[in-house]
Structures are given as C-alpha cells and as structure tokens.
C-alpha cells in the first residue's frame, strides 16, 4: 500500500488517493486517519455500545465524554470517521472529513480491509500523513 501524497488538507471532503495491490475491495474496505490505530476486532464489542470500531471521531460525536468509560481500543485521540474505498485495483480513493486533525501533526493510515461487518481487525497500514493548513496543488 502507498499513498498518492504524504499530506492532507483540513477539509470536509479530503480525497485520499492510495495504491493497494492486495486485500482492498471497493465499497467494502475502509480507511481512516488516527494518531494510533486501534487493535480491535468486531467481536470485541457488545451491540449498542460505542466502540473504537464504530465511531472514529471526537468523543463528542459519539455521544460520550471524557468521564464515560471507554471500551477496549477506544481512545481520546483525534481520528477521522471511516471512508469507504472506491476505484479499481491497484488505485483507490477514500473521502475523509479531516477538519478535526491538528495542523502539523502526523496521523497513521488505519485500514479495515473487510469492513465493519468482517472478522478482520482494524490494522495500521504502516503509512502516515501530515495534516496541513496549506492548500495543496
């Protein structure tokens, strides 16, 4: 897996281009940016609870706050919501809301190759991008 560029703008609809030669499925595979990728599987959670697997945004968006108990793998770290991959192998894109990312900070590209319903855990792709306040050409 490789990224088309190593920086993202802070915007509602940032298009993240990536190359994936194995395991990515358009409309199924999902990616997101996070300070740390959670190491969790869907079976780690009980239905109806907020989890790192089901909410990848500021805790306020998840309906919980800093005093709420966090499920395994959840964090107070800044993360984007998931974006589904579109395209064809090996070139894919995902649209992410990157407005909450802190300019100048690096974020990991986290992947869920079989989507939220599949048995595979969320994984760290080994790639990182920097959030920038600058407009990229």
mmCIF file of N, CA and C in Angstrom:
data_model
loop_
_atom_site.group_PDB
_atom_site.id
_atom_site.type_symbol
_atom_site.label_atom_id
_atom_site.label_comp_id
_atom_site.label_asym_id
_atom_site.label_seq_id
_atom_site.Cartn_x
_atom_site.Cartn_y
_atom_site.Cartn_z
ATOM 1 N N UNK A 1 0.839 -1.176 0.000
ATOM 2 C CA UNK A 1 0.000 0.000 0.000
ATOM 3 C C UNK A 1 0.885 1.240 0.000
ATOM 4 N N UNK A 2 0.476 2.244 -0.760
ATOM 5 C CA UNK A 2 1.203 3.507 -0.818
ATOM 6 C C UNK A 2 0.200 4.645 -0.955
ATOM 7 N N UNK A 3 0.557 5.814 -0.440
ATOM 8 C CA UNK A 3 -0.299 6.986 -0.548
ATOM 9 C C UNK A 3 0.127 7.842 -1.734
ATOM 10 N N UNK A 4 -0.858 8.501 -2.381
ATOM 11 C CA UNK A 4 -0.554 9.371 -3.505
ATOM 12 C C UNK A 4 0.213 10.608 -3.046
ATOM 13 N N UNK A 5 -0.031 11.076 -1.804
ATOM 14 C CA UNK A 5 0.723 12.200 -1.238
ATOM 15 C C UNK A 5 0.786 12.027 0.274
ATOM 16 N N UNK A 6 1.757 12.655 0.869
ATOM 17 C CA UNK A 6 2.035 12.444 2.285
ATOM 18 C C UNK A 6 1.459 13.538 3.180
ATOM 19 N N UNK A 7 0.560 14.366 2.651
ATOM 20 C CA UNK A 7 -0.081 15.413 3.448
ATOM 21 C C UNK A 7 -1.550 15.498 3.054
ATOM 22 N N UNK A 8 -2.386 15.907 4.013
ATOM 23 C CA UNK A 8 -3.807 16.109 3.743
ATOM 24 C C UNK A 8 -4.210 17.505 4.209
ATOM 25 N N UNK A 9 -5.159 18.091 3.481
ATOM 26 C CA UNK A 9 -5.744 19.370 3.891
ATOM 27 C C UNK A 9 -6.772 19.108 4.962
ATOM 28 N N UNK A 10 -7.062 20.106 5.752
ATOM 29 C CA UNK A 10 -8.129 20.015 6.750
ATOM 30 C C UNK A 10 -9.398 20.535 6.098
ATOM 31 N N UNK A 11 -10.258 19.614 5.676
ATOM 32 C CA UNK A 11 -11.466 19.964 4.950
ATOM 33 C C UNK A 11 -12.531 18.887 5.144
ATOM 34 N N UNK A 12 -13.746 19.204 4.794
ATOM 35 C CA UNK A 12 -14.872 18.278 4.925
ATOM 36 C C UNK A 12 -14.736 17.064 4.016
ATOM 37 N N UNK A 13 -14.145 17.246 2.848
ATOM 38 C CA UNK A 13 -14.138 16.175 1.849
ATOM 39 C C UNK A 13 -12.768 15.999 1.199
ATOM 40 N N UNK A 14 -11.775 15.699 2.025
ATOM 41 C CA UNK A 14 -10.431 15.467 1.517
ATOM 42 C C UNK A 14 -10.369 14.102 0.825
ATOM 43 N N UNK A 15 -9.898 14.089 -0.421
ATOM 44 C CA UNK A 15 -9.762 12.843 -1.173
ATOM 45 C C UNK A 15 -8.364 12.292 -0.945
ATOM 46 N N UNK A 16 -8.316 11.115 -0.378
ATOM 47 C CA UNK A 16 -7.054 10.446 -0.094
ATOM 48 C C UNK A 16 -6.852 9.372 -1.152
ATOM 49 N N UNK A 17 -5.845 9.536 -1.996
ATOM 50 C CA UNK A 17 -5.543 8.550 -3.026
ATOM 51 C C UNK A 17 -4.525 7.556 -2.517
ATOM 52 N N UNK A 18 -4.750 6.277 -2.801
ATOM 53 C CA UNK A 18 -3.783 5.269 -2.368
ATOM 54 C C UNK A 18 -3.709 4.121 -3.354
ATOM 55 N N UNK A 19 -2.582 3.451 -3.308
ATOM 56 C CA UNK A 19 -2.346 2.260 -4.122
ATOM 57 C C UNK A 19 -2.415 1.055 -3.201
ATOM 58 N N UNK A 20 -3.219 0.074 -3.581
ATOM 59 C CA UNK A 20 -3.362 -1.153 -2.800
ATOM 60 C C UNK A 20 -3.408 -2.311 -3.786
ATOM 61 N N UNK A 21 -2.419 -3.181 -3.716
ATOM 62 C CA UNK A 21 -2.329 -4.275 -4.684
ATOM 63 C C UNK A 21 -2.968 -5.564 -4.193
ATOM 64 N N UNK A 22 -3.266 -5.640 -2.880
ATOM 65 C CA UNK A 22 -3.850 -6.870 -2.369
ATOM 66 C C UNK A 22 -4.731 -6.584 -1.152
ATOM 67 N N UNK A 23 -5.929 -7.172 -1.139
ATOM 68 C CA UNK A 23 -6.794 -7.112 0.029
ATOM 69 C C UNK A 23 -7.822 -6.002 0.044
ATOM 70 N N UNK A 24 -7.692 -4.993 -0.819
ATOM 71 C CA UNK A 24 -8.649 -3.880 -0.831
ATOM 72 C C UNK A 24 -9.820 -4.185 -1.753
ATOM 73 N N UNK A 25 -11.036 -3.913 -1.270
ATOM 74 C CA UNK A 25 -12.251 -4.161 -2.039
ATOM 75 C C UNK A 25 -13.074 -2.881 -2.092
ATOM 76 N N UNK A 26 -13.337 -2.345 -3.299
ATOM 77 C CA UNK A 26 -14.123 -1.111 -3.379
ATOM 78 C C UNK A 26 -15.510 -1.303 -2.772
ATOM 79 N N UNK A 27 -15.963 -0.277 -2.027
ATOM 80 C CA UNK A 27 -17.276 -0.336 -1.398
ATOM 81 C C UNK A 27 -17.331 -1.154 -0.124
ATOM 82 N N UNK A 28 -16.257 -1.846 0.220
ATOM 83 C CA UNK A 28 -16.203 -2.683 1.425
ATOM 84 C C UNK A 28 -15.071 -2.220 2.346
ATOM 85 N N UNK A 29 -13.847 -2.192 1.808
ATOM 86 C CA UNK A 29 -12.687 -1.794 2.602
ATOM 87 C C UNK A 29 -12.826 -0.345 3.040
ATOM 88 N N UNK A 30 -12.377 -0.069 4.277
ATOM 89 C CA UNK A 30 -12.480 1.272 4.836
ATOM 90 C C UNK A 30 -11.139 1.712 5.403
ATOM 91 N N UNK A 31 -10.926 3.030 5.360
ATOM 92 C CA UNK A 31 -9.713 3.613 5.927
ATOM 93 C C UNK A 31 -10.090 4.818 6.780
ATOM 94 N N UNK A 32 -9.192 5.190 7.676
ATOM 95 C CA UNK A 32 -9.344 6.424 8.448
ATOM 96 C C UNK A 32 -7.973 6.844 8.934
ATOM 97 N N UNK A 33 -7.857 8.089 9.356
ATOM 98 C CA UNK A 33 -6.613 8.612 9.898
ATOM 99 C C UNK A 33 -6.741 8.747 11.402
ATOM 100 N N UNK A 34 -5.699 8.370 12.129
ATOM 101 C CA UNK A 34 -5.731 8.426 13.590
ATOM 102 C C UNK A 34 -4.321 8.607 14.120
ATOM 103 N N UNK A 35 -4.231 9.124 15.350
ATOM 104 C CA UNK A 35 -2.924 9.226 15.989
ATOM 105 C C UNK A 35 -2.344 7.834 16.224
ATOM 106 N N UNK A 36 -3.203 6.887 16.566
ATOM 107 C CA UNK A 36 -2.823 5.481 16.761
ATOM 108 C C UNK A 36 -3.970 4.623 16.264
ATOM 109 N N UNK A 37 -3.674 3.592 15.511
ATOM 110 C CA UNK A 37 -4.724 2.689 15.029
ATOM 111 C C UNK A 37 -5.104 1.718 16.146
ATOM 112 N N UNK A 38 -6.404 1.579 16.428
ATOM 113 C CA UNK A 38 -6.811 0.627 17.464
ATOM 114 C C UNK A 38 -6.579 -0.795 16.995
ATOM 115 N N UNK A 39 -6.250 -1.660 17.921
ATOM 116 C CA UNK A 39 -6.062 -3.080 17.595
ATOM 117 C C UNK A 39 -7.248 -3.834 18.174
ATOM 118 N N UNK A 40 -8.335 -3.846 17.406
ATOM 119 C CA UNK A 40 -9.579 -4.445 17.877
ATOM 120 C C UNK A 40 -10.225 -5.245 16.762
ATOM 121 N N UNK A 41 -11.110 -6.140 17.153
ATOM 122 C CA UNK A 41 -11.916 -6.894 16.201
ATOM 123 C C UNK A 41 -13.380 -6.627 16.511
ATOM 124 N N UNK A 42 -14.264 -6.783 15.527
ATOM 125 C CA UNK A 42 -15.681 -6.544 15.771
ATOM 126 C C UNK A 42 -16.242 -7.376 16.915
ATOM 127 N N UNK A 43 -15.716 -8.569 17.140
ATOM 128 C CA UNK A 43 -16.249 -9.427 18.192
ATOM 129 C C UNK A 43 -15.884 -8.924 19.591
ATOM 130 N N UNK A 44 -15.020 -7.881 19.676
ATOM 131 C CA UNK A 44 -14.613 -7.334 20.973
ATOM 132 C C UNK A 44 -15.708 -6.497 21.623
ATOM 133 N N UNK A 45 -16.783 -6.210 20.907
ATOM 134 C CA UNK A 45 -17.768 -5.256 21.388
ATOM 135 C C UNK A 45 -19.159 -5.838 21.499
ATOM 136 N N UNK A 46 -19.906 -5.306 22.443
ATOM 137 C CA UNK A 46 -21.297 -5.694 22.609
ATOM 138 C C UNK A 46 -22.162 -4.788 21.754
ATOM 139 N N UNK A 47 -23.233 -5.300 21.152
ATOM 140 C CA UNK A 47 -24.128 -4.469 20.342
ATOM 141 C C UNK A 47 -24.679 -3.316 21.176
ATOM 142 N N UNK A 48 -24.807 -2.148 20.517
ATOM 143 C CA UNK A 48 -25.405 -0.995 21.169
ATOM 144 C C UNK A 48 -24.444 -0.162 21.995
ATOM 145 N N UNK A 49 -23.155 -0.513 22.017
ATOM 146 C CA UNK A 49 -22.183 0.290 22.752
ATOM 147 C C UNK A 49 -21.305 1.045 21.772
ATOM 148 N N UNK A 50 -20.854 2.199 22.180
ATOM 149 C CA UNK A 50 -19.916 2.962 21.363
ATOM 150 C C UNK A 50 -18.575 2.279 21.467
ATOM 151 N N UNK A 51 -17.909 2.129 20.346
ATOM 152 C CA UNK A 51 -16.625 1.448 20.342
ATOM 153 C C UNK A 51 -15.675 2.117 19.379
ATOM 154 N N UNK A 52 -14.409 1.815 19.505
ATOM 155 C CA UNK A 52 -13.436 2.326 18.547
ATOM 156 C C UNK A 52 -13.764 1.800 17.156
ATOM 157 N N UNK A 53 -14.394 0.633 17.082
ATOM 158 C CA UNK A 53 -14.718 0.066 15.779
ATOM 159 C C UNK A 53 -15.895 0.782 15.116
ATOM 160 N N UNK A 54 -16.765 1.407 15.923
ATOM 161 C CA UNK A 54 -17.962 2.006 15.358
ATOM 162 C C UNK A 54 -17.978 3.511 15.317
ATOM 163 N N UNK A 55 -17.014 4.182 15.944
ATOM 164 C CA UNK A 55 -17.009 5.633 15.954
ATOM 165 C C UNK A 55 -15.580 6.136 15.933
ATOM 166 N N UNK A 56 -15.171 6.678 14.814
ATOM 167 C CA UNK A 56 -13.815 7.184 14.665
ATOM 168 C C UNK A 56 -13.819 8.697 14.556
ATOM 169 N N UNK A 57 -14.272 9.369 15.580
ATOM 170 C CA UNK A 57 -14.299 10.821 15.582
ATOM 171 C C UNK A 57 -14.137 11.297 17.006
ATOM 172 N N UNK A 58 -14.152 12.613 17.189
ATOM 173 C CA UNK A 58 -14.075 13.161 18.530
ATOM 174 C C UNK A 58 -15.152 12.526 19.383
ATOM 175 N N UNK A 59 -14.894 12.331 20.649
ATOM 176 C CA UNK A 59 -15.847 11.661 21.524
ATOM 177 C C UNK A 59 -17.189 12.365 21.574
ATOM 178 N N UNK A 60 -17.209 13.672 21.399
ATOM 179 C CA UNK A 60 -18.481 14.409 21.410
ATOM 180 C C UNK A 60 -19.413 13.896 20.319
ATOM 181 N N UNK A 61 -18.857 13.499 19.179
ATOM 182 C CA UNK A 61 -19.679 12.976 18.088
ATOM 183 C C UNK A 61 -20.211 11.586 18.393
ATOM 184 N N UNK A 62 -19.596 10.887 19.342
ATOM 185 C CA UNK A 62 -20.005 9.531 19.676
ATOM 186 C C UNK A 62 -21.047 9.509 20.785
ATOM 187 N N UNK A 63 -21.379 10.683 21.335
ATOM 188 C CA UNK A 63 -22.356 10.727 22.411
ATOM 189 C C UNK A 63 -21.772 10.368 23.760
ATOM 190 N N UNK A 64 -20.440 10.391 23.885
ATOM 191 C CA UNK A 64 -19.803 10.135 25.171
ATOM 192 C C UNK A 64 -18.858 11.293 25.472
ATOM 193 N N UNK A 65 -18.398 11.382 26.704
ATOM 194 C CA UNK A 65 -17.458 12.439 27.073
ATOM 195 C C UNK A 65 -16.296 11.841 27.845
ATOM 196 N N UNK A 66 -15.393 12.717 28.310
ATOM 197 C CA UNK A 66 -14.177 12.230 28.947
ATOM 198 C C UNK A 66 -14.434 11.418 30.212
ATOM 199 N N UNK A 67 -15.594 11.608 30.850
ATOM 200 C CA UNK A 67 -15.873 10.845 32.064
ATOM 201 C C UNK A 67 -16.544 9.501 31.769
ATOM 202 N N UNK A 68 -16.931 9.265 30.528
ATOM 203 C CA UNK A 68 -17.553 8.000 30.154
ATOM 204 C C UNK A 68 -16.502 6.894 30.091
ATOM 205 N N UNK A 69 -16.853 5.684 30.523
ATOM 206 C CA UNK A 69 -15.895 4.579 30.384
ATOM 207 C C UNK A 69 -15.689 4.256 28.908
ATOM 208 N N UNK A 70 -14.454 4.012 28.537
ATOM 209 C CA UNK A 70 -14.140 3.707 27.148
ATOM 210 C C UNK A 70 -14.042 2.202 26.950
ATOM 211 N N UNK A 71 -14.587 1.696 25.851
ATOM 212 C CA UNK A 71 -14.443 0.273 25.545
ATOM 213 C C UNK A 71 -13.011 -0.032 25.125
ATOM 214 N N UNK A 72 -12.621 -1.304 25.086
ATOM 215 C CA UNK A 72 -11.269 -1.661 24.660
ATOM 216 C C UNK A 72 -10.971 -1.124 23.267
ATOM 217 N N UNK A 73 -9.819 -0.507 23.106
ATOM 218 C CA UNK A 73 -9.406 0.000 21.805
ATOM 219 C C UNK A 73 -9.833 1.415 21.529
ATOM 220 N N UNK A 74 -10.795 1.972 22.293
ATOM 221 C CA UNK A 74 -11.231 3.346 22.081
ATOM 222 C C UNK A 74 -10.212 4.284 22.716
ATOM 223 N N UNK A 75 -10.155 5.503 22.213
ATOM 224 C CA UNK A 75 -9.188 6.443 22.755
ATOM 225 C C UNK A 75 -9.734 7.852 22.681
ATOM 226 N N UNK A 76 -9.075 8.749 23.387
ATOM 227 C CA UNK A 76 -9.409 10.165 23.322
ATOM 228 C C UNK A 76 -8.660 10.842 22.182
ATOM 229 N N UNK A 77 -7.903 10.094 21.416
ATOM 230 C CA UNK A 77 -7.099 10.652 20.335
ATOM 231 C C UNK A 77 -7.985 11.177 19.213
ATOM 232 N N UNK A 78 -7.448 12.133 18.471
ATOM 233 C CA UNK A 78 -8.162 12.691 17.322
ATOM 234 C C UNK A 78 -8.105 11.687 16.177
ATOM 235 N N UNK A 79 -9.259 11.400 15.598
ATOM 236 C CA UNK A 79 -9.360 10.465 14.481
ATOM 237 C C UNK A 79 -10.413 10.976 13.516
ATOM 238 N N UNK A 80 -10.339 10.548 12.256
ATOM 239 C CA UNK A 80 -11.388 10.862 11.290
ATOM 240 C C UNK A 80 -12.418 9.743 11.311
ATOM 241 N N UNK A 81 -13.568 10.009 10.762
ATOM 242 C CA UNK A 81 -14.533 8.932 10.527
ATOM 243 C C UNK A 81 -14.002 8.085 9.376
ATOM 244 N N UNK A 82 -14.533 6.887 9.262
ATOM 245 C CA UNK A 82 -14.114 5.973 8.197
ATOM 246 C C UNK A 82 -14.578 6.456 6.829
ATOM 247 N N UNK A 83 -13.803 6.126 5.823
ATOM 248 C CA UNK A 83 -14.188 6.358 4.431
ATOM 249 C C UNK A 83 -14.050 5.063 3.665
ATOM 250 N N UNK A 84 -15.066 4.735 2.866
ATOM 251 C CA UNK A 84 -15.011 3.512 2.044
ATOM 252 C C UNK A 84 -14.139 3.757 0.818
ATOM 253 N N UNK A 85 -13.403 2.715 0.437
ATOM 254 C CA UNK A 85 -12.575 2.815 -0.756
ATOM 255 C C UNK A 85 -13.432 2.736 -2.013
ATOM 256 N N UNK A 86 -13.076 3.547 -2.990
ATOM 257 C CA UNK A 86 -13.677 3.459 -4.318
ATOM 258 C C UNK A 86 -12.534 3.371 -5.317
ATOM 259 N N UNK A 87 -12.829 2.894 -6.501
ATOM 260 C CA UNK A 87 -11.812 2.739 -7.531
ATOM 261 C C UNK A 87 -11.637 1.282 -7.916
ATOM 262 N N UNK A 88 -10.527 1.014 -8.591
ATOM 263 C CA UNK A 88 -10.189 -0.351 -9.016
ATOM 264 C C UNK A 88 -8.742 -0.626 -8.694
ATOM 265 N N UNK A 89 -8.463 -1.875 -8.372
ATOM 266 C CA UNK A 89 -7.099 -2.262 -8.030
ATOM 267 C C UNK A 89 -6.156 -1.930 -9.191
ATOM 268 N N UNK A 90 -5.056 -1.318 -8.905
ATOM 269 C CA UNK A 90 -4.483 -1.026 -7.598
ATOM 270 C C UNK A 90 -4.741 0.403 -7.096
ATOM 271 N N UNK A 91 -5.502 1.232 -7.851
ATOM 272 C CA UNK A 91 -5.682 2.641 -7.485
ATOM 273 C C UNK A 91 -7.042 2.877 -6.829
ATOM 274 N N UNK A 92 -7.026 3.387 -5.603
ATOM 275 C CA UNK A 92 -8.236 3.626 -4.841
ATOM 276 C C UNK A 92 -8.252 5.041 -4.285
ATOM 277 N N UNK A 93 -9.449 5.477 -3.903
ATOM 278 C CA UNK A 93 -9.630 6.754 -3.223
ATOM 279 C C UNK A 93 -10.595 6.557 -2.076
ATOM 280 N N UNK A 94 -10.453 7.408 -1.066
ATOM 281 C CA UNK A 94 -11.415 7.480 0.036
ATOM 282 C C UNK A 94 -11.593 8.949 0.381
ATOM 283 N N UNK A 95 -12.822 9.342 0.664
ATOM 284 C CA UNK A 95 -13.113 10.724 1.051
ATOM 285 C C UNK A 95 -13.231 10.764 2.575
ATOM 286 N N UNK A 96 -12.429 11.642 3.191
ATOM 287 C CA UNK A 96 -12.395 11.750 4.648
ATOM 288 C C UNK A 96 -12.674 13.182 5.091
ATOM 289 N N UNK A 97 -13.339 13.322 6.216
ATOM 290 C CA UNK A 97 -13.529 14.621 6.854
ATOM 291 C C UNK A 97 -12.331 14.835 7.772
ATOM 292 N N UNK A 98 -11.417 15.681 7.365
ATOM 293 C CA UNK A 98 -10.158 15.875 8.083
ATOM 294 C C UNK A 98 -10.130 17.176 8.890
ATOM 295 N N UNK A 99 -11.280 17.817 9.067
ATOM 296 C CA UNK A 99 -11.321 19.119 9.750
ATOM 297 C C UNK A 99 -10.845 19.070 11.190
ATOM 298 N N UNK A 100 -10.957 17.956 11.871
ATOM 299 C CA UNK A 100 -10.561 17.862 13.279
ATOM 300 C C UNK A 100 -9.078 17.581 13.478
ATOM 301 N N UNK A 101 -8.371 17.262 12.401
ATOM 302 C CA UNK A 101 -6.951 16.973 12.528
ATOM 303 C C UNK A 101 -6.180 18.246 12.874
ATOM 304 N N UNK A 102 -5.127 18.090 13.636
ATOM 305 C CA UNK A 102 -4.316 19.220 14.093
ATOM 306 C C UNK A 102 -3.227 19.497 13.060
ATOM 307 N N UNK A 103 -3.162 20.746 12.537
ATOM 308 C CA UNK A 103 -2.127 21.065 11.545
ATOM 309 C C UNK A 103 -0.725 20.798 12.091
ATOM 310 N N UNK A 104 0.116 20.215 11.238
ATOM 311 C CA UNK A 104 1.487 19.920 11.618
ATOM 312 C C UNK A 104 1.680 18.585 12.310
ATOM 313 N N UNK A 105 0.601 17.916 12.626
ATOM 314 C CA UNK A 105 0.692 16.630 13.322
ATOM 315 C C UNK A 105 0.597 15.486 12.309
ATOM 316 N N UNK A 106 1.318 14.404 12.598
ATOM 317 C CA UNK A 106 1.276 13.212 11.745
ATOM 318 C C UNK A 106 0.196 12.253 12.230
ATOM 319 N N UNK A 107 -0.455 11.590 11.272
ATOM 320 C CA UNK A 107 -1.518 10.626 11.567
ATOM 321 C C UNK A 107 -1.254 9.336 10.810
ATOM 322 N N UNK A 108 -1.621 8.214 11.418
ATOM 323 C CA UNK A 108 -1.471 6.896 10.827
ATOM 324 C C UNK A 108 -2.651 6.617 9.888
ATOM 325 N N UNK A 109 -2.407 5.884 8.813
ATOM 326 C CA UNK A 109 -3.479 5.407 7.947
ATOM 327 C C UNK A 109 -3.909 4.048 8.479
ATOM 328 N N UNK A 110 -5.120 3.992 9.024
ATOM 329 C CA UNK A 110 -5.674 2.758 9.581
ATOM 330 C C UNK A 110 -6.608 2.129 8.554
ATOM 331 N N UNK A 111 -6.605 0.809 8.494
ATOM 332 C CA UNK A 111 -7.404 0.109 7.491
ATOM 333 C C UNK A 111 -8.287 -0.962 8.128
ATOM 334 N N UNK A 112 -9.419 -1.175 7.495
ATOM 335 C CA UNK A 112 -10.292 -2.304 7.831
ATOM 336 C C UNK A 112 -10.667 -2.920 6.487
ATOM 337 N N UNK A 113 -9.856 -3.864 6.037
ATOM 338 C CA UNK A 113 -9.973 -4.371 4.676
ATOM 339 C C UNK A 113 -11.295 -5.059 4.383
ATOM 340 N N UNK A 114 -11.906 -5.700 5.383
ATOM 341 C CA UNK A 114 -13.178 -6.386 5.134
ATOM 342 C C UNK A 114 -14.371 -5.602 5.690
ATOM 343 N N UNK A 115 -14.166 -4.345 6.054
ATOM 344 C CA UNK A 115 -15.269 -3.500 6.519
ATOM 345 C C UNK A 115 -15.700 -3.845 7.934
ATOM 346 N N UNK A 116 -16.654 -3.079 8.469
ATOM 347 C CA UNK A 116 -17.066 -3.251 9.861
ATOM 348 C C UNK A 116 -17.743 -4.587 10.164
ATOM 349 N N UNK A 117 -18.302 -5.241 9.172
ATOM 350 C CA UNK A 117 -19.003 -6.500 9.420
ATOM 351 C C UNK A 117 -18.082 -7.721 9.335
ATOM 352 N N UNK A 118 -16.866 -7.524 8.827
ATOM 353 C CA UNK A 118 -15.970 -8.664 8.632
ATOM 354 C C UNK A 118 -15.177 -9.024 9.872
ATOM 355 N N UNK A 119 -14.552 -10.195 9.852
ATOM 356 C CA UNK A 119 -13.824 -10.681 11.023
ATOM 357 C C UNK A 119 -12.418 -10.081 11.188
ATOM 358 N N UNK A 120 -11.866 -9.464 10.140
ATOM 359 C CA UNK A 120 -10.509 -8.932 10.249
ATOM 360 C C UNK A 120 -10.472 -7.711 11.163
ATOM 361 N N UNK A 121 -9.402 -7.571 11.949
ATOM 362 C CA UNK A 121 -9.289 -6.405 12.826
ATOM 363 C C UNK A 121 -8.862 -5.162 12.055
ATOM 364 N N UNK A 122 -9.098 -4.014 12.663
ATOM 365 C CA UNK A 122 -8.544 -2.770 12.156
ATOM 366 C C UNK A 122 -7.030 -2.892 12.273
ATOM 367 N N UNK A 123 -6.304 -2.378 11.272
ATOM 368 C CA UNK A 123 -4.848 -2.515 11.285
ATOM 369 C C UNK A 123 -4.174 -1.207 10.895
ATOM 370 N N UNK A 124 -2.958 -1.052 11.337
ATOM 371 C CA UNK A 124 -2.118 0.079 10.952
ATOM 372 C C UNK A 124 -1.455 -0.286 9.634
ATOM 373 N N UNK A 125 -1.624 0.550 8.618
ATOM 374 C CA UNK A 125 -1.048 0.262 7.301
ATOM 375 C C UNK A 125 0.463 0.454 7.270
ATOM 376 N N UNK A 126 1.001 1.117 8.298
ATOM 377 C CA UNK A 126 2.425 1.437 8.298
ATOM 378 C C UNK A 126 2.716 2.764 7.619
ATOM 379 N N UNK A 127 1.672 3.427 7.114
ATOM 380 C CA UNK A 127 1.836 4.706 6.423
ATOM 381 C C UNK A 127 1.329 5.841 7.303
ATOM 382 N N UNK A 128 1.908 7.007 7.109
ATOM 383 C CA UNK A 128 1.426 8.175 7.841
ATOM 384 C C UNK A 128 1.348 9.380 6.929
ATOM 385 N N UNK A 129 0.477 10.313 7.281
ATOM 386 C CA UNK A 129 0.313 11.568 6.561
ATOM 387 C C UNK A 129 0.340 12.708 7.562
ATOM 388 N N UNK A 130 0.679 13.878 7.091
ATOM 389 C CA UNK A 130 0.706 15.077 7.933
ATOM 390 C C UNK A 130 -0.488 15.954 7.578
ATOM 391 N N UNK A 131 -1.168 16.442 8.602
ATOM 392 C CA UNK A 131 -2.259 17.391 8.405
ATOM 393 C C UNK A 131 -1.648 18.759 8.175
ATOM 394 N N UNK A 132 -2.111 19.449 7.146
ATOM 395 C CA UNK A 132 -1.584 20.765 6.826
ATOM 396 C C UNK A 132 -2.700 21.774 6.725
ATOM 397 N N UNK A 133 -2.393 23.011 7.045
ATOM 398 C CA UNK A 133 -3.358 24.101 6.890
ATOM 399 C C UNK A 133 -3.195 24.731 5.507
ATOM 400 N N UNK A 134 -2.177 24.318 4.782
ATOM 401 C CA UNK A 134 -1.908 24.865 3.458
ATOM 402 C C UNK A 134 -2.746 24.178 2.404
ATOM 403 N N UNK A 135 -3.099 24.906 1.367
ATOM 404 C CA UNK A 135 -3.803 24.344 0.224
ATOM 405 C C UNK A 135 -2.799 23.619 -0.652
ATOM 406 N N UNK A 136 -3.041 22.357 -0.961
ATOM 407 C CA UNK A 136 -2.138 21.578 -1.792
ATOM 408 C C UNK A 136 -2.542 21.680 -3.254
ATOM 409 N N UNK A 137 -1.578 21.869 -4.124
ATOM 410 C CA UNK A 137 -1.867 21.998 -5.563
ATOM 411 C C UNK A 137 -1.842 20.658 -6.234
#
